[in-house]
PDB file of C-alpha atoms and ligand atoms in Angstrom:
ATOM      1  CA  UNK A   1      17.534   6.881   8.946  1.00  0.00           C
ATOM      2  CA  UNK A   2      17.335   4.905   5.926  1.00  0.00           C
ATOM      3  CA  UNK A   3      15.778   6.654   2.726  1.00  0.00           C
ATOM      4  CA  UNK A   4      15.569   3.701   0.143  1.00  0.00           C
ATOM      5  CA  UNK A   5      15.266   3.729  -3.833  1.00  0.00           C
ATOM      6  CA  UNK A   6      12.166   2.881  -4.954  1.00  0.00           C
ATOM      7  CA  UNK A   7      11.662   0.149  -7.379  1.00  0.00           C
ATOM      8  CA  UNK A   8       9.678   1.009 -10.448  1.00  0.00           C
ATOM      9  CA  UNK A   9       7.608  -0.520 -12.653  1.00  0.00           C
ATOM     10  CA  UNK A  10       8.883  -3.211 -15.196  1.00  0.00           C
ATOM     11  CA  UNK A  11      11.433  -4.223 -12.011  1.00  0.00           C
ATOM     12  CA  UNK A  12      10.797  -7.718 -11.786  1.00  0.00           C
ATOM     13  CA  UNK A  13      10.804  -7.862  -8.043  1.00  0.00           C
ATOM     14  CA  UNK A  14       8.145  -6.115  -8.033  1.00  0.00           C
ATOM     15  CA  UNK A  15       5.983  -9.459  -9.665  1.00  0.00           C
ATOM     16  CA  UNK A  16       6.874 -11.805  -7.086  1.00  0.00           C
ATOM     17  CA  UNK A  17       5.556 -13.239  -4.128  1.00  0.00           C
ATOM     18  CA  UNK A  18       7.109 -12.356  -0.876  1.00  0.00           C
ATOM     19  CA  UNK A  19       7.272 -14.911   2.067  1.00  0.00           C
ATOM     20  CA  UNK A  20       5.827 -14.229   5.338  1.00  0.00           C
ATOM     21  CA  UNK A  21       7.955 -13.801   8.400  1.00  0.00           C
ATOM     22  CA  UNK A  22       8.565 -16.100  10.758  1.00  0.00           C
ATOM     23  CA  UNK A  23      11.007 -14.958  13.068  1.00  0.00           C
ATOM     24  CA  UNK A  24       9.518 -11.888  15.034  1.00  0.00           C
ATOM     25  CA  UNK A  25      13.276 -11.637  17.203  1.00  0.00           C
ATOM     26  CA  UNK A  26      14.663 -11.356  13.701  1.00  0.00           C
ATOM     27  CA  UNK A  27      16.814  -8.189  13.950  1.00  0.00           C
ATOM     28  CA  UNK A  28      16.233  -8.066  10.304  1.00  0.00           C
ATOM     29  CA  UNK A  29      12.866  -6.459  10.820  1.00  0.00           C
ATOM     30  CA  UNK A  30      13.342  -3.568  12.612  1.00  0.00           C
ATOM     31  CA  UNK A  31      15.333  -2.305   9.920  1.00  0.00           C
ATOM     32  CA  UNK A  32      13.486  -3.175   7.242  1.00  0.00           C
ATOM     33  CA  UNK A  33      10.224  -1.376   8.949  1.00  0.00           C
ATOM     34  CA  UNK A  34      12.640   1.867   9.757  1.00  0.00           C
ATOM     35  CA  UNK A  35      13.696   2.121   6.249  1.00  0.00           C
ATOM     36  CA  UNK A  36      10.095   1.267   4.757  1.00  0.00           C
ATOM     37  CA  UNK A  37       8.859   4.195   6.988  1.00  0.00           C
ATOM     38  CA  UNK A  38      11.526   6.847   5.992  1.00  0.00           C
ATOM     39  CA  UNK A  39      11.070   5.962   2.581  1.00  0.00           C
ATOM     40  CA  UNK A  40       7.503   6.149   2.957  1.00  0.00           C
ATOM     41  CA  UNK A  41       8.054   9.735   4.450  1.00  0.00           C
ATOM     42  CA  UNK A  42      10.629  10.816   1.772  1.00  0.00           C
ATOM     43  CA  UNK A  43       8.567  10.134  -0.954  1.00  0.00           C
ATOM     44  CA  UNK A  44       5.240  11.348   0.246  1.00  0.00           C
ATOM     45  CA  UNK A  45       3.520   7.233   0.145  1.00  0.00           C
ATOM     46  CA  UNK A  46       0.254   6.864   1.635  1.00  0.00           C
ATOM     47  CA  UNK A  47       1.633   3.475   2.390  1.00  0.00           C
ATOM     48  CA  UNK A  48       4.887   1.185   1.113  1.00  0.00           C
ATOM     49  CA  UNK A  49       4.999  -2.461   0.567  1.00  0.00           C
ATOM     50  CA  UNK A  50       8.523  -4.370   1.675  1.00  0.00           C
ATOM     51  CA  UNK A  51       8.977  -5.007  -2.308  1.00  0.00           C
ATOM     52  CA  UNK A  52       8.719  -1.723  -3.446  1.00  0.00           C
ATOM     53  CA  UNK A  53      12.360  -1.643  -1.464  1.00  0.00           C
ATOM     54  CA  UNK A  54      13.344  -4.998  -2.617  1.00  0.00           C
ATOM     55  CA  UNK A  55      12.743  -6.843   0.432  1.00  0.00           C
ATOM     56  CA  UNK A  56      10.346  -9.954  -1.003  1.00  0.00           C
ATOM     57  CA  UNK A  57       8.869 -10.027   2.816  1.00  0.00           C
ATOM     58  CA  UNK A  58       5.002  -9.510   3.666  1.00  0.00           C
ATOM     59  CA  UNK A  59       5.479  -6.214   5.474  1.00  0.00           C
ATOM     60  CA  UNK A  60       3.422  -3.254   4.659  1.00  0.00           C
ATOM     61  CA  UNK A  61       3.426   0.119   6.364  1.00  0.00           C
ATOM     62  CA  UNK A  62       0.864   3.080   5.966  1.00  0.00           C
ATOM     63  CA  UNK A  63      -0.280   6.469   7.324  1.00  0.00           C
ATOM     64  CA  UNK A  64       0.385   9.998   7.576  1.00  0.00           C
ATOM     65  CA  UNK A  65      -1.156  13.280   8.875  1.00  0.00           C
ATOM     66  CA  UNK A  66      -1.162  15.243   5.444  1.00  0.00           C
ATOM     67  CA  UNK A  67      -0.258  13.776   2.054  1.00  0.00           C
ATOM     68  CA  UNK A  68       0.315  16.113  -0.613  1.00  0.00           C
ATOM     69  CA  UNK A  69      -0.296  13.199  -3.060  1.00  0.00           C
ATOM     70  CA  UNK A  70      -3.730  12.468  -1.385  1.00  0.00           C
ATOM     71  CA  UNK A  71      -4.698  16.196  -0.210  1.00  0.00           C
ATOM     72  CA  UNK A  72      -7.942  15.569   0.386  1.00  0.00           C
ATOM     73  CA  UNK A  73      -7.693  12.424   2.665  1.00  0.00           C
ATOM     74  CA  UNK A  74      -8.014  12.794   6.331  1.00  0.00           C
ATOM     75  CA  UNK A  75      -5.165  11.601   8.303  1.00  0.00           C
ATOM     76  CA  UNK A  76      -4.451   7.422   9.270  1.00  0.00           C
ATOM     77  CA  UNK A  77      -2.290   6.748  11.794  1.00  0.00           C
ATOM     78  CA  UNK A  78       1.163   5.417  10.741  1.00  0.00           C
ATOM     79  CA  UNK A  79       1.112   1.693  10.989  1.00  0.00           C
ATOM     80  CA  UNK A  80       2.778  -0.973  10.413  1.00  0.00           C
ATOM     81  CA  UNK A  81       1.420  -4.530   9.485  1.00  0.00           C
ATOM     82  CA  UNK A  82       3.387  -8.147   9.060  1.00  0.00           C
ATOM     83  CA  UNK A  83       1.655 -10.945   6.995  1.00  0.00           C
ATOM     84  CA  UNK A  84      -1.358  -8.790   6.548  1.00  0.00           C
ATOM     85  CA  UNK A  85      -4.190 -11.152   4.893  1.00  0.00           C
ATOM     86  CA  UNK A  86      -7.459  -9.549   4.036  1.00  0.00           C
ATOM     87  CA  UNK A  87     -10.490 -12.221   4.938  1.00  0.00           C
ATOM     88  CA  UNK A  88     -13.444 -10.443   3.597  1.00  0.00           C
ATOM     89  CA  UNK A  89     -14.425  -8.077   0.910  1.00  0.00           C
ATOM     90  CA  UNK A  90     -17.372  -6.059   0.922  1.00  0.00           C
ATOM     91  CA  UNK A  91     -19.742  -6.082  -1.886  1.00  0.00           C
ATOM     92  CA  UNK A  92     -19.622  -2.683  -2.063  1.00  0.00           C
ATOM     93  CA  UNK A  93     -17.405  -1.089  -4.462  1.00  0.00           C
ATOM     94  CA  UNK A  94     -15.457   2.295  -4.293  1.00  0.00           C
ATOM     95  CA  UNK A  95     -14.051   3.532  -6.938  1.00  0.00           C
ATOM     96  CA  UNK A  96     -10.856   6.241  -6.836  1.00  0.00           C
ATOM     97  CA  UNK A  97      -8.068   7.465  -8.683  1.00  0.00           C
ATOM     98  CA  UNK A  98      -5.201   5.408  -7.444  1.00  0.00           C
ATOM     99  CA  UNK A  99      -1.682   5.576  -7.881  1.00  0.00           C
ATOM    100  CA  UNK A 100       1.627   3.969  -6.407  1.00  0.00           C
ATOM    101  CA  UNK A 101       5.291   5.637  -5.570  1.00  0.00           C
ATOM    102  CA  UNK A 102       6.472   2.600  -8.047  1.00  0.00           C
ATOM    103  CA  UNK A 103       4.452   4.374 -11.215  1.00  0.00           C
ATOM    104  CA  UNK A 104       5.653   7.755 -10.356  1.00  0.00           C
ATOM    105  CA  UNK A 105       2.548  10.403 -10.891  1.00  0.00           C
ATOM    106  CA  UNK A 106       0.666   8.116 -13.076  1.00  0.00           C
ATOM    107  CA  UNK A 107      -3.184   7.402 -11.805  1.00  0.00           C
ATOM    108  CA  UNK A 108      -5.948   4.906 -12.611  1.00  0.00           C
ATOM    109  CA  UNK A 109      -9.741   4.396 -11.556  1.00  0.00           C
ATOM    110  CA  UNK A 110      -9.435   1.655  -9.399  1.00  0.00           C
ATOM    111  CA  UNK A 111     -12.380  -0.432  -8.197  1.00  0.00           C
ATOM    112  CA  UNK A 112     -12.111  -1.668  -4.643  1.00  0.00           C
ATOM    113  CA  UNK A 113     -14.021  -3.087  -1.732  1.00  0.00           C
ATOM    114  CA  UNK A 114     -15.676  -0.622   0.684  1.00  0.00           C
ATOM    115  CA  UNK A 115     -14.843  -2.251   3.690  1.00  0.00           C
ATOM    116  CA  UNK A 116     -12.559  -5.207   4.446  1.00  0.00           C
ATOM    117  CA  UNK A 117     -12.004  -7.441   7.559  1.00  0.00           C
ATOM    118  CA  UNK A 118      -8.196  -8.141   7.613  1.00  0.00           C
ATOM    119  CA  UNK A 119      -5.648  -9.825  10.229  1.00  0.00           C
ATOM    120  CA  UNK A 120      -2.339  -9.022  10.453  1.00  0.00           C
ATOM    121  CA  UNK A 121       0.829  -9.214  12.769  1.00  0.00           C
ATOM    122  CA  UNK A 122       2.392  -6.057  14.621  1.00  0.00           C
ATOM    123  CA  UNK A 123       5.952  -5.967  14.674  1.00  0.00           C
ATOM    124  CA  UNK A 124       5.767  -7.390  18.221  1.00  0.00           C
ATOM    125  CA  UNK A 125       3.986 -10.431  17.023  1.00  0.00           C
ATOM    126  CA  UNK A 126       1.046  -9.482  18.623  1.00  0.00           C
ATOM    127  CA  UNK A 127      -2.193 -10.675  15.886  1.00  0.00           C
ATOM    128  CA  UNK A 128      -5.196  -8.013  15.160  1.00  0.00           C
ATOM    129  CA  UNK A 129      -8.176  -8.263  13.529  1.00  0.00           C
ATOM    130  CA  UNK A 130     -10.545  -5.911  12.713  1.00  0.00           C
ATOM    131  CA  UNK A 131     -12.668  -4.246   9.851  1.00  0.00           C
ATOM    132  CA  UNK A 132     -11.409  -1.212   8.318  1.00  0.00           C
ATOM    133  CA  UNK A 133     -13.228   1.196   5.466  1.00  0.00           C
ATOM    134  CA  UNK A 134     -12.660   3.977   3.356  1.00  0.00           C
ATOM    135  CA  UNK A 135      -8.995   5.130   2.342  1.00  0.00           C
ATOM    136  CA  UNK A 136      -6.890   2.777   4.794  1.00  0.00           C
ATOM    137  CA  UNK A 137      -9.120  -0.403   3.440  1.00  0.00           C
ATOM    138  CA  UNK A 138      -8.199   0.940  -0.241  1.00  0.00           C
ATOM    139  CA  UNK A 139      -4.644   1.400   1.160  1.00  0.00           C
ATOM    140  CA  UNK A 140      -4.093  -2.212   3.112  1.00  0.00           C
ATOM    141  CA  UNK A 141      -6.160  -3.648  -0.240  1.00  0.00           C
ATOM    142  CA  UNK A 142      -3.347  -1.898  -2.266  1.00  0.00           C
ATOM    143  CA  UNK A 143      -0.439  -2.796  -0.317  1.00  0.00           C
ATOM    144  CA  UNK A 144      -1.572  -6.519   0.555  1.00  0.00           C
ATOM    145  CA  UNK A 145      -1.735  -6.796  -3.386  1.00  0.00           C
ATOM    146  CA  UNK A 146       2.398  -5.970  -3.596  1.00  0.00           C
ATOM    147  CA  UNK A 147       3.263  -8.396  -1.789  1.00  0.00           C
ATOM    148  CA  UNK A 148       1.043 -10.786  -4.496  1.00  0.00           C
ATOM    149  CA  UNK A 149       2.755  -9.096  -7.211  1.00  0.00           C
ATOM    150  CA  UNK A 150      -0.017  -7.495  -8.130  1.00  0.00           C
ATOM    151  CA  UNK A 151      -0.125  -4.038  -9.131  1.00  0.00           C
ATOM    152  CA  UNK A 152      -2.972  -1.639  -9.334  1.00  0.00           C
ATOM    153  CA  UNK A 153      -3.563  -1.791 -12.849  1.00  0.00           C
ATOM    154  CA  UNK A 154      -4.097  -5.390 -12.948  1.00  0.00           C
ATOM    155  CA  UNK A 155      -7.223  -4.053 -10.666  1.00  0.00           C
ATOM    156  CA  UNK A 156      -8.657  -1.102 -13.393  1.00  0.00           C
ATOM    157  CA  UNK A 157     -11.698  -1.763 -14.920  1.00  0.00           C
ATOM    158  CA  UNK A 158     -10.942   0.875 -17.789  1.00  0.00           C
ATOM    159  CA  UNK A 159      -7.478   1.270 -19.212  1.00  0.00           C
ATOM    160  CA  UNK A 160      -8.955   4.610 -20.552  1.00  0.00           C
ATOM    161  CA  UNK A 161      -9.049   6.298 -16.867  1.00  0.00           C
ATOM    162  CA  UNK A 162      -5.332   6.354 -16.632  1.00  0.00           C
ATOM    163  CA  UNK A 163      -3.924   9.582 -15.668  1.00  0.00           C
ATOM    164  CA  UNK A 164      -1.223  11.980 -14.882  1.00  0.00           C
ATOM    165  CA  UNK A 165      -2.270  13.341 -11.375  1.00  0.00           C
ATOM    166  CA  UNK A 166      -0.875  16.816 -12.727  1.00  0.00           C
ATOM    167  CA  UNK A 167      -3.293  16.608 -15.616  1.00  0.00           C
ATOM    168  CA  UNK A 168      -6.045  15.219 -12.708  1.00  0.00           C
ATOM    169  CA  UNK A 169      -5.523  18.246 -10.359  1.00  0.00           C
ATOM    170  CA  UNK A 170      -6.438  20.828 -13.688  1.00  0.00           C
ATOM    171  CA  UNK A 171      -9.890  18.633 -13.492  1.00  0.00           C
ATOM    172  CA  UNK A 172     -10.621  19.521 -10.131  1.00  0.00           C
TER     173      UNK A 172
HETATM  174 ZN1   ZN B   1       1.873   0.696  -4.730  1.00  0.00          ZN
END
């Protein structure tokens, strides 16, 4: 077990672009998916992104049966995706207080797609493909963007909806 620090915002790692990976028998990856997932677990994430750990590789992880940071999401099961590219967006728009373990507590109204169709690798190289909506499509949307360098803010519509999620629990 492998609880990792978490890189913050204004850490420059977390602007670049990770590369894919190529070498499934790698013995790299098992530990950097173990650690991802403990940190992920330690820290409460909905879902981690390889650079939020400092490893600039395109390996995402999500899920959990209750998040206190998300109480009123149902529960995704814990998964773990390699090169994960997203290969359509749905018109429709959700919108949804967002946040990330690399801004701490802080919040934003975050417009994204309803439903996406995505492909990704397991760890065992085997490929899926499927659509996915809701939460987990917000989640792999979120995620997927990490490993772009992009962060959720670059994704708010409104500047003005940014939030403590202490001062957005008072509001509900
Ligand atoms: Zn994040």
């Amino acid at each position: 077990m492998s609880i990792k620090e978490i890189l913050l915002v204004g850490n420059p790692n977390l602007k670049k672009r990770c590369t894919s990976i190529e070498d499934f028998s790698d013995p790299m990856l098992q530990i950097w998916i173990n650690d991802l997932l403990d940190t992920m677990e330690a820290r409460n994430g909905a879902g981690l992104a390889a650079p939020q750990i400092g490893i600039l590789k395109r390996i995402i992880v999500y899920g959990f049966t209750f998040n206190p940071r998300y109480p009123k999401e149902k529960p995704i099961p814990k998964t773990i995706l390699i090169n994960p590219e997203i290969l359509e967006f749905s018109e429709e728009i959700d919108e949804y207080y967002e946040g990330c373990l690399s801004f701490a507590n802080l919040r934003g109204l975050v417009p994204r797609s309803k439903t996406i169709v995505y492909k990704a690798k397991f760890p065992s190289g085997k490929e899926i493909h499927q659509e996915v909506s809701g939460f987990e499509a917000r989640i792999i949307q979120h995620e997927t963007d990490h490993l772009d360098g992009i962060l959720f803010p670059k994704r708010m519509k409104d500047l003005d909806t940014l939030a403590m999620f202490e001062e957005l629990k008072k509001q509900n």
